[in-house]
mmCIF file of C-alpha atoms in Angstrom:
data_model
loop_
_atom_site.group_PDB
_atom_site.id
_atom_site.type_symbol
_atom_site.label_atom_id
_atom_site.label_comp_id
_atom_site.label_asym_id
_atom_site.label_seq_id
_atom_site.Cartn_x
_atom_site.Cartn_y
_atom_site.Cartn_z
ATOM 1 C CA UNK A 21 -0.354 -0.083 -0.191
ATOM 2 C CA UNK A 22 2.050 2.705 -1.052
ATOM 3 C CA UNK A 23 -0.992 5.263 -2.251
ATOM 4 C CA UNK A 24 -2.619 6.534 1.437
ATOM 5 C CA UNK A 25 -5.467 5.383 -0.227
ATOM 6 C CA UNK A 26 -6.636 3.323 2.677
ATOM 7 C CA UNK A 27 -7.207 6.390 5.067
ATOM 8 C CA UNK A 28 -9.901 7.331 6.472
ATOM 9 C CA UNK A 29 -10.476 10.327 4.011
ATOM 10 C CA UNK A 30 -8.715 11.610 1.783
ATOM 11 C CA UNK A 31 -9.977 15.412 0.210
ATOM 12 C CA UNK A 32 -8.868 17.804 -1.576
ATOM 13 C CA UNK A 33 -7.530 19.043 -4.936
ATOM 14 C CA UNK A 34 -10.355 20.720 -6.731
ATOM 15 C CA UNK A 35 -12.933 21.056 -3.435
ATOM 16 C CA UNK A 36 -13.549 23.791 -1.448
ATOM 17 C CA UNK A 37 -11.766 23.864 1.564
ATOM 18 C CA UNK A 38 -15.221 24.572 3.559
ATOM 19 C CA UNK A 39 -16.895 21.334 2.203
ATOM 20 C CA UNK A 40 -13.614 19.264 3.310
ATOM 21 C CA UNK A 41 -13.403 20.536 6.819
ATOM 22 C CA UNK A 42 -17.335 19.674 6.751
ATOM 23 C CA UNK A 43 -17.000 16.774 5.413
ATOM 24 C CA UNK A 44 -14.091 15.012 7.461
ATOM 25 C CA UNK A 45 -13.008 17.109 10.709
ATOM 26 C CA UNK A 46 -16.614 17.563 11.646
ATOM 27 C CA UNK A 47 -18.397 14.190 10.334
ATOM 28 C CA UNK A 48 -15.980 11.599 10.406
ATOM 29 C CA UNK A 49 -13.272 12.883 13.295
ATOM 30 C CA UNK A 50 -15.239 14.510 15.543
ATOM 31 C CA UNK A 51 -18.346 13.069 15.739
ATOM 32 C CA UNK A 52 -19.972 16.475 15.942
ATOM 33 C CA UNK A 53 -23.091 14.819 14.399
ATOM 34 C CA UNK A 54 -24.107 13.607 18.252
ATOM 35 C CA UNK A 55 -23.789 17.018 19.136
ATOM 36 C CA UNK A 56 -21.856 16.830 22.057
ATOM 37 C CA UNK A 57 -19.191 20.027 22.793
ATOM 38 C CA UNK A 58 -15.028 18.502 21.271
ATOM 39 C CA UNK A 59 -12.090 20.550 21.047
ATOM 40 C CA UNK A 60 -10.753 20.838 18.063
ATOM 41 C CA UNK A 61 -6.382 21.942 18.038
ATOM 42 C CA UNK A 62 -5.601 23.830 15.179
ATOM 43 C CA UNK A 63 -2.199 23.644 14.587
ATOM 44 C CA UNK A 64 -1.028 26.323 11.513
ATOM 45 C CA UNK A 65 1.923 28.878 10.729
ATOM 46 C CA UNK A 66 0.332 30.818 8.521
ATOM 47 C CA UNK A 67 -1.870 33.796 10.421
ATOM 48 C CA UNK A 68 -4.748 34.555 7.584
ATOM 49 C CA UNK A 69 -5.386 30.330 7.145
ATOM 50 C CA UNK A 70 -5.771 29.853 10.486
ATOM 51 C CA UNK A 71 -7.996 33.113 10.646
ATOM 52 C CA UNK A 72 -10.094 31.414 7.756
ATOM 53 C CA UNK A 73 -10.650 27.912 8.901
ATOM 54 C CA UNK A 74 -10.412 28.833 12.906
ATOM 55 C CA UNK A 75 -13.508 31.008 11.734
ATOM 56 C CA UNK A 76 -15.146 28.986 9.653
ATOM 57 C CA UNK A 77 -15.396 26.372 12.005
ATOM 58 C CA UNK A 78 -16.546 28.217 15.114
ATOM 59 C CA UNK A 79 -19.624 29.372 13.078
ATOM 60 C CA UNK A 80 -20.082 27.085 10.292
ATOM 61 C CA UNK A 81 -22.568 24.120 10.675
ATOM 62 C CA UNK A 82 -20.824 23.241 13.991
ATOM 63 C CA UNK A 83 -22.477 25.867 15.933
ATOM 64 C CA UNK A 84 -21.757 25.720 20.013
ATOM 65 C CA UNK A 85 -20.433 22.306 19.633
ATOM 66 C CA UNK A 86 -16.841 23.127 19.114
ATOM 67 C CA UNK A 87 -14.223 24.613 21.335
ATOM 68 C CA UNK A 88 -11.266 25.767 19.354
ATOM 69 C CA UNK A 89 -7.531 26.073 20.459
ATOM 70 C CA UNK A 90 -5.085 27.289 17.586
ATOM 71 C CA UNK A 91 -1.222 26.904 17.977
ATOM 72 C CA UNK A 92 1.391 28.438 15.400
ATOM 73 C CA UNK A 93 3.949 25.849 16.349
ATOM 74 C CA UNK A 94 4.199 21.921 17.282
ATOM 75 C CA UNK A 95 5.932 23.134 20.455
ATOM 76 C CA UNK A 96 3.597 25.313 20.902
ATOM 77 C CA UNK A 97 0.981 22.606 20.080
ATOM 78 C CA UNK A 98 2.277 20.151 22.555
ATOM 79 C CA UNK A 99 2.230 23.022 25.569
ATOM 80 C CA UNK A 100 -1.399 23.237 24.633
ATOM 81 C CA UNK A 101 -2.104 19.611 24.913
ATOM 82 C CA UNK A 102 -0.136 19.175 28.168
ATOM 83 C CA UNK A 103 -2.289 22.397 29.994
ATOM 84 C CA UNK A 104 -5.446 20.470 28.497
ATOM 85 C CA UNK A 105 -4.333 17.086 29.738
ATOM 86 C CA UNK A 106 -4.841 15.329 26.764
ATOM 87 C CA UNK A 107 -8.277 16.505 26.646
ATOM 88 C CA UNK A 108 -8.400 17.354 22.568
ATOM 89 C CA UNK A 109 -10.720 15.459 20.774
ATOM 90 C CA UNK A 110 -9.195 16.385 17.803
ATOM 91 C CA UNK A 111 -6.404 18.062 16.213
ATOM 92 C CA UNK A 112 -6.180 19.507 12.605
ATOM 93 C CA UNK A 113 -2.428 19.762 11.500
ATOM 94 C CA UNK A 114 -0.059 21.518 8.877
ATOM 95 C CA UNK A 115 2.730 19.261 8.222
ATOM 96 C CA UNK A 116 5.035 22.761 6.961
ATOM 97 C CA UNK A 117 6.009 24.303 10.563
ATOM 98 C CA UNK A 118 8.591 26.414 11.236
ATOM 99 C CA UNK A 119 9.728 24.387 14.174
ATOM 100 C CA UNK A 120 9.249 20.869 13.118
ATOM 101 C CA UNK A 121 10.585 17.999 11.025
ATOM 102 C CA UNK A 122 8.812 15.603 8.953
ATOM 103 C CA UNK A 123 10.513 13.112 11.412
ATOM 104 C CA UNK A 124 8.895 15.841 14.764
ATOM 105 C CA UNK A 125 5.709 15.293 12.940
ATOM 106 C CA UNK A 126 6.219 11.210 12.987
ATOM 107 C CA UNK A 127 7.783 11.291 16.629
ATOM 108 C CA UNK A 128 4.371 13.636 17.601
ATOM 109 C CA UNK A 129 1.602 11.230 16.274
ATOM 110 C CA UNK A 130 3.255 7.995 17.718
ATOM 111 C CA UNK A 131 4.833 9.039 20.904
ATOM 112 C CA UNK A 132 2.623 12.047 21.834
ATOM 113 C CA UNK A 133 -0.956 11.602 19.918
ATOM 114 C CA UNK A 134 -1.810 8.540 19.293
ATOM 115 C CA UNK A 135 -5.193 7.912 20.849
ATOM 116 C CA UNK A 136 -6.657 11.125 19.733
ATOM 117 C CA UNK A 137 -8.103 11.480 16.249
ATOM 118 C CA UNK A 138 -5.552 14.097 13.614
ATOM 119 C CA UNK A 139 -6.428 14.715 10.721
ATOM 120 C CA UNK A 140 -3.547 16.579 7.827
ATOM 121 C CA UNK A 141 -4.328 20.178 6.465
ATOM 122 C CA UNK A 142 -1.483 20.320 4.148
ATOM 123 C CA UNK A 143 -0.537 21.279 0.904
ATOM 124 C CA UNK A 144 2.408 18.740 1.069
ATOM 125 C CA UNK A 145 1.621 16.433 -1.814
ATOM 126 C CA UNK A 146 4.785 13.829 -0.456
ATOM 127 C CA UNK A 147 1.672 10.664 -0.924
ATOM 128 C CA UNK A 148 5.149 8.025 0.548
ATOM 129 C CA UNK A 149 5.484 10.514 3.459
ATOM 130 C CA UNK A 150 1.541 10.974 4.154
ATOM 131 C CA UNK A 151 1.072 7.389 3.618
ATOM 132 C CA UNK A 152 3.982 7.294 6.347
ATOM 133 C CA UNK A 153 1.980 9.110 8.676
ATOM 134 C CA UNK A 154 -1.483 7.146 7.726
ATOM 135 C CA UNK A 155 0.712 4.341 9.476
ATOM 136 C CA UNK A 156 1.441 6.429 12.713
ATOM 137 C CA UNK A 157 -2.315 6.471 13.198
ATOM 138 C CA UNK A 158 -3.593 9.595 11.161
ATOM 139 C CA UNK A 159 -7.233 9.552 10.328
ATOM 140 C CA UNK A 160 -7.529 12.241 7.490
ATOM 141 C CA UNK A 161 -5.422 13.878 5.319
ATOM 142 C CA UNK A 162 -6.785 17.354 3.328
ATOM 143 C CA UNK A 163 -4.770 19.212 0.778
ATOM 144 C CA UNK A 164 -4.693 22.909 0.656
ATOM 145 C CA UNK A 165 -4.355 22.504 -3.007
ATOM 146 C CA UNK A 166 -7.472 22.900 -3.343
ATOM 147 C CA UNK A 167 -9.897 25.605 -4.732
ATOM 148 C CA UNK A 168 -10.349 27.823 -1.591
ATOM 149 C CA UNK A 169 -14.065 29.708 -1.723
ATOM 150 C CA UNK A 170 -14.332 31.292 1.848
ATOM 151 C CA UNK A 171 -17.073 33.384 1.988
ATOM 152 C CA UNK A 172 -17.436 33.569 5.977
ATOM 153 C CA UNK A 173 -19.850 31.080 5.984
ATOM 154 C CA UNK A 174 -18.809 28.444 3.753
#
């Protein structure tokens, strides 16, 4: 299995970011459909992308079901996870962070976040690496290489 098509879900490459987030993060990974409040840790170094996705997750079909915390580095994400005592339901993770190598991501997924649903949201298109992440337990992959039709409400 060299292609990551065996992930629970791979998205991107032509759809809208809002549709990808609705389908993967909301329904499949975090289980928001049951109405329980969930905590999502969003790790993204680009301020604009962080603002767009954060705003969308907080004001979309999720309503009041999401508590969103954001980090701009893997180091900060690890700190937030410790502060929350690991009580995070889902991590939405960018792979290109200023303080992390690909090996750092793999180590974190294997050793620190193994029991948490992780969705990768990244422009990385190295499918061999995405497959390595799948073997480490990521639940899904959303490509940033897609048309972004965000208008404030999806």
